[in-house]
Coordinates of C-alpha atoms and ligand atoms in Angstrom, one line a residue:
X1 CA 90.6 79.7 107.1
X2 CA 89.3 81.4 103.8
X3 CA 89.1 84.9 103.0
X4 CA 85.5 84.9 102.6
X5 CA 85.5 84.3 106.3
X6 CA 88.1 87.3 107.3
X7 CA 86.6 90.7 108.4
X8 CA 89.7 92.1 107.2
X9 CA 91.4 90.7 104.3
X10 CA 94.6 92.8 102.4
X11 CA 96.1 91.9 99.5
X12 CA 99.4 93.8 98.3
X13 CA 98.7 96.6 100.1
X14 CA 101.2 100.0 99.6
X15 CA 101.5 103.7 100.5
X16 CA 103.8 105.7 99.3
X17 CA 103.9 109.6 99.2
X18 CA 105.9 112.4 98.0
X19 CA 108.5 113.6 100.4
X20 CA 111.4 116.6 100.0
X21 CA 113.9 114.5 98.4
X22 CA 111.6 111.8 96.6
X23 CA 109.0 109.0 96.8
X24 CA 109.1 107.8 100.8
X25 CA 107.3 104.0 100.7
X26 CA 105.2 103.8 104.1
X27 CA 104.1 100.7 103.5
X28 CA 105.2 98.0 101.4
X29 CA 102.9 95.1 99.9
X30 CA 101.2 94.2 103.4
X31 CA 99.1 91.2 103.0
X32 CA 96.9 90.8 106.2
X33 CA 94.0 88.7 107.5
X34 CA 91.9 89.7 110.5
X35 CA 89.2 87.3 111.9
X36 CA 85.7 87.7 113.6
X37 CA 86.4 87.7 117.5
X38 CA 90.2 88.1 116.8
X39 CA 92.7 90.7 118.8
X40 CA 95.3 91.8 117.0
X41 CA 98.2 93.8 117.6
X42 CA 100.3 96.2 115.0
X43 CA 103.8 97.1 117.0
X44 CA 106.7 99.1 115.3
X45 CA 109.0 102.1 116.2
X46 CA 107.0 105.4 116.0
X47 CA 106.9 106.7 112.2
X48 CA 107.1 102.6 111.1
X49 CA 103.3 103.4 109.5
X50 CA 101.0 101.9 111.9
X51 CA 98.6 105.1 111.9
X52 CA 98.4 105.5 108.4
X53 CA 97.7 101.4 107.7
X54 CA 94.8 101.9 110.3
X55 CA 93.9 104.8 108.3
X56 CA 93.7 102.7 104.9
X57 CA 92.0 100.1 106.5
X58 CA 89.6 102.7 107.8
X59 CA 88.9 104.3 104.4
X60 CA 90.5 107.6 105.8
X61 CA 93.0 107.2 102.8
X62 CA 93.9 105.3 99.7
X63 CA 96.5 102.8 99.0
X64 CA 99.1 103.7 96.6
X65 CA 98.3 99.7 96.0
X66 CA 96.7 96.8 96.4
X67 CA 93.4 96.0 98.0
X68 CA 91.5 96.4 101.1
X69 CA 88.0 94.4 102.0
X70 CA 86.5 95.1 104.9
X71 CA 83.6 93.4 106.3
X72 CA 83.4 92.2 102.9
X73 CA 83.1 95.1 100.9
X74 CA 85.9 96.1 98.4
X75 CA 87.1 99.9 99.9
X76 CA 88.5 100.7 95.9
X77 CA 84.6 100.5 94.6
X78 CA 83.1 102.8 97.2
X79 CA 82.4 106.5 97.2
X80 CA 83.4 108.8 100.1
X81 CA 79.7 109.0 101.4
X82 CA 79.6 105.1 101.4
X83 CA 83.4 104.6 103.3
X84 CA 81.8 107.1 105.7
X85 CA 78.3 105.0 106.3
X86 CA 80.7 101.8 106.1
X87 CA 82.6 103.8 109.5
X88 CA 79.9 104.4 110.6
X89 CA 78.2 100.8 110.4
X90 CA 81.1 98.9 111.4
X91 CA 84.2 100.4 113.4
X92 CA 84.8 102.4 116.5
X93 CA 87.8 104.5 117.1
X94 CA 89.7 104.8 120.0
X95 CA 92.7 107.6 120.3
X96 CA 95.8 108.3 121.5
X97 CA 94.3 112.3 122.2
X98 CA 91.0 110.7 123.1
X99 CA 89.5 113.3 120.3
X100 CA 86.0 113.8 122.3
X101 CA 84.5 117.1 121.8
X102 CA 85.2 119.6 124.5
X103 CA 81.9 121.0 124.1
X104 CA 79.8 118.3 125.0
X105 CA 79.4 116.7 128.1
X106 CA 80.5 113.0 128.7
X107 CA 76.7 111.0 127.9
X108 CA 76.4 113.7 124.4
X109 CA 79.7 112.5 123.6
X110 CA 78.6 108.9 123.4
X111 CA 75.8 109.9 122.1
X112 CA 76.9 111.1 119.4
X113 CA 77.7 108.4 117.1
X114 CA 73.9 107.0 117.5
X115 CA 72.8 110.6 116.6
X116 CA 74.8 110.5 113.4
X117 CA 73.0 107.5 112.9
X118 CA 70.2 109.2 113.0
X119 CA 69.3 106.6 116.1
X120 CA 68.0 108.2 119.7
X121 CA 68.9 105.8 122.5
X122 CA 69.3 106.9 125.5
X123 CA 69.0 103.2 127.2
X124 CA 72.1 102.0 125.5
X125 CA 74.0 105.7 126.1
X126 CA 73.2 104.7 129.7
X127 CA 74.6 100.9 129.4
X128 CA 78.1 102.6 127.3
X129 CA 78.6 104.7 130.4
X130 CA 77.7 102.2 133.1
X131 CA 80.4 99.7 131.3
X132 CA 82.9 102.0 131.5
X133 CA 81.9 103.3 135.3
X134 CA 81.6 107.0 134.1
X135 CA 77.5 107.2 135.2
X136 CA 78.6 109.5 138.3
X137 CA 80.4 112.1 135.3
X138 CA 77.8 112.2 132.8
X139 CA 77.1 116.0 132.7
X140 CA 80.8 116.6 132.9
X141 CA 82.9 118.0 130.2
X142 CA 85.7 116.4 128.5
X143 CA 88.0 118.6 130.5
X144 CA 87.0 118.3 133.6
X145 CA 88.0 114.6 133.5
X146 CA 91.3 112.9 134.1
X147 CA 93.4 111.3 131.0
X148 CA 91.9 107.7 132.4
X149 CA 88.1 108.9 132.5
X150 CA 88.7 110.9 128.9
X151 CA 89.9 107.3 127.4
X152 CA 87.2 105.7 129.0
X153 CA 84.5 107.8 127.8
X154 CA 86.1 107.5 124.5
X155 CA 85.8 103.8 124.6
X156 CA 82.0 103.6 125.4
X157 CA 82.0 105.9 122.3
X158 CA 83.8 103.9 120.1
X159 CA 81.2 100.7 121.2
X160 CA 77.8 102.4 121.7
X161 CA 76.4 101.7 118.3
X162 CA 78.5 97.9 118.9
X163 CA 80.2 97.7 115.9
X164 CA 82.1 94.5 114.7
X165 CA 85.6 96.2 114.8
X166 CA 87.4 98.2 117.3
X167 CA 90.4 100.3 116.1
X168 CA 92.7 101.5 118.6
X169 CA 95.7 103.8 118.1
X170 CA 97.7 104.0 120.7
X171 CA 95.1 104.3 123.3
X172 CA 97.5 104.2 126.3
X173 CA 100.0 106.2 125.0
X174 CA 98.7 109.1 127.3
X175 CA 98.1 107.6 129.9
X176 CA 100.2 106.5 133.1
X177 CA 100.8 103.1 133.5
X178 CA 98.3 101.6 135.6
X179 CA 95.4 103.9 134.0
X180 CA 96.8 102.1 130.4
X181 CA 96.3 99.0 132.1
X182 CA 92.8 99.6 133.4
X183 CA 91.9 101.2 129.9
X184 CA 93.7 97.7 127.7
X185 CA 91.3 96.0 130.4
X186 CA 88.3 97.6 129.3
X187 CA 89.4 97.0 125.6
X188 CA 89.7 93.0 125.9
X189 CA 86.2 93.1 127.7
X190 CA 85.0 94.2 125.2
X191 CA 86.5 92.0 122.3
X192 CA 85.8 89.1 125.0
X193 CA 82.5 89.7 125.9
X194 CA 80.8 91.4 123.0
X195 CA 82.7 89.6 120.0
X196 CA 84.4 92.8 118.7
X197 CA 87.4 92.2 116.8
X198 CA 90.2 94.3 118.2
X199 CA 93.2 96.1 115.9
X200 CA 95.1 97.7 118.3
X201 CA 98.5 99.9 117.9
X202 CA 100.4 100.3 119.9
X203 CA 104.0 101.0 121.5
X204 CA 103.1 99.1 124.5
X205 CA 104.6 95.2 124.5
X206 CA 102.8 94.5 127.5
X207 CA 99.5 95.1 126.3
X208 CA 100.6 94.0 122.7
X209 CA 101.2 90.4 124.3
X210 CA 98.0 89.8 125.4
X211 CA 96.6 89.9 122.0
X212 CA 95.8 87.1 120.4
X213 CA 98.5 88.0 117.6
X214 CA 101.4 90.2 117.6
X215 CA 101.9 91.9 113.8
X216 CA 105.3 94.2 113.4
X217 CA 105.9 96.7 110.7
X218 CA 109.0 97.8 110.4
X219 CA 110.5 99.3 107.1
X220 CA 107.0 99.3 105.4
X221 CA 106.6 95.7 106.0
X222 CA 104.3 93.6 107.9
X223 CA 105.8 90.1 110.2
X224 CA 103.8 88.6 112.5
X225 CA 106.0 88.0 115.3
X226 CA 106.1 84.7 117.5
X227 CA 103.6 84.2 119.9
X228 CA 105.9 84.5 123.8
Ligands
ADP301 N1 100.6 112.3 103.9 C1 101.8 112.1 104.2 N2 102.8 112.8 103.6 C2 104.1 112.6 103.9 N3 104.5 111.8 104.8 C3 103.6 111.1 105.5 C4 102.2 111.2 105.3 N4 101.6 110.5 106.2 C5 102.5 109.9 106.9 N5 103.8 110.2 106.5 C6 105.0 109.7 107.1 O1 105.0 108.3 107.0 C7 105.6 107.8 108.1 C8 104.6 106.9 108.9 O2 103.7 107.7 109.7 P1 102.7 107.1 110.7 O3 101.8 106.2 109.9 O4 102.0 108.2 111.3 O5 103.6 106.3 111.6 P2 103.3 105.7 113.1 O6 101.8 105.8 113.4 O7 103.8 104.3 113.1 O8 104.1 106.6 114.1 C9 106.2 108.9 109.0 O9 107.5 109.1 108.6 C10 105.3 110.1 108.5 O10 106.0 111.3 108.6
MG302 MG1 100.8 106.8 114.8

């Protein structure tokens, strides 16, 4: 495959920052390819760099190196007002915290990404939370919810204005075990069904394995590790 067909393609791709005694690398000349349609896991110990590569390839930060293009734009040429309507256009976010808003209910929550869109549509606000089984919770706040229902509510977030790429870091790590499984469930649906190409961190093998690939940083550099 060519790199005109990738919807993430990084070239060279480094981070380093200033610590107490010195330069600390994060990451270290990471070349990466990521496909329409494709799930793809990024596993490595915690503080291995996974959060802040997902951050570069967000735009949330800049490289130290290298290049980024995502969904064929070139990140180095755009302007903080055009990463944010790239964001905004093309990825949704899932969290480890879940990071709604505790002062909006459940459906403004999901809402919101269409409003900053300037987009009302209440019809497909209605679909996010029916395909995530939260219509009964609606009106509820964030807080009144269980870790599970939070996460799920986050997820119909992430997808209500359907972008092309889904990042997800660490979505289950606050979760029990069988509520991570239900929420990973609800993540390949949605890479399945709708087409969204899935970058997903996390500390969880299990869930790691059932991606289509399994990447590993460790010391700032990227392997893709055999298929089980
Ligand atoms: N802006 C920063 N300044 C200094 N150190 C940072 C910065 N961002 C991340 N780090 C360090 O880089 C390493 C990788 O962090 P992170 O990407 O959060 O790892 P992970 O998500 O894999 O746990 C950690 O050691 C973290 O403390
Ligand atoms: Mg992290």
């Amino acid at each position: 495959m060519h790199d005109n067909h990738a919807l993430i393609v990084v070239r060279g791709l480094s981070k380093r920052v200033r610590g107490p005694e010195g330069e600390i690398r994060i990451l270290d000349r990471i070349d990466l390819q990521v496909f329409p349609g494709e799930s793809v896991a990024i596993v490595g110990a915690s503080g291995s760099g996974k959060t802040t590569l997902l951050g570069l390839l967000a735009g949330l930060d800049r490289p130290s190196e290298g290049e980024i293009i995502l969904a064929g734009r070139r990140l180095a040429e755009l302007d903080e007002e055009a990463l944010a309507a790239l964001r905004l256009a093309q990825i949704g976010f899932v969290f480890q915290s879940f990071h709604l808003l505790p002062h909006l209910t459940v459906e403004e929550n999901i809402a919101l990404p269409l409003e900053l869109r300037g987009e009302r549509d209440p019809e497909r606000v209605r679909a996010a939370l029916a395909s995530v089984g939260l219509e009964e919770r609606r009106r509820h706040l964030p807080r009144t919810l269980s870790g599970g229902e939070q996460q799920r509510a986050a997820i119909a977030r992430a997808f209500v204005t359907l972008p092309r790429l889904l990042f997800a870091d660490e979505p289950t790590g606050n979760l029990d075990r069988k509520t991570g499984r239900r929420v990973g469930e609800l993540l390949f649906r949605l890479n399945r069904e709708r087409g969204a190409t899935l970058l997903l961190v996390t500390h969880d093998r299990e869930l790691a394995s059932r991606c289509d690939r399994v990447l590993a940083l460790s010391e700032g550099r990227l392997h893709s590790e055999a298929p089980a």
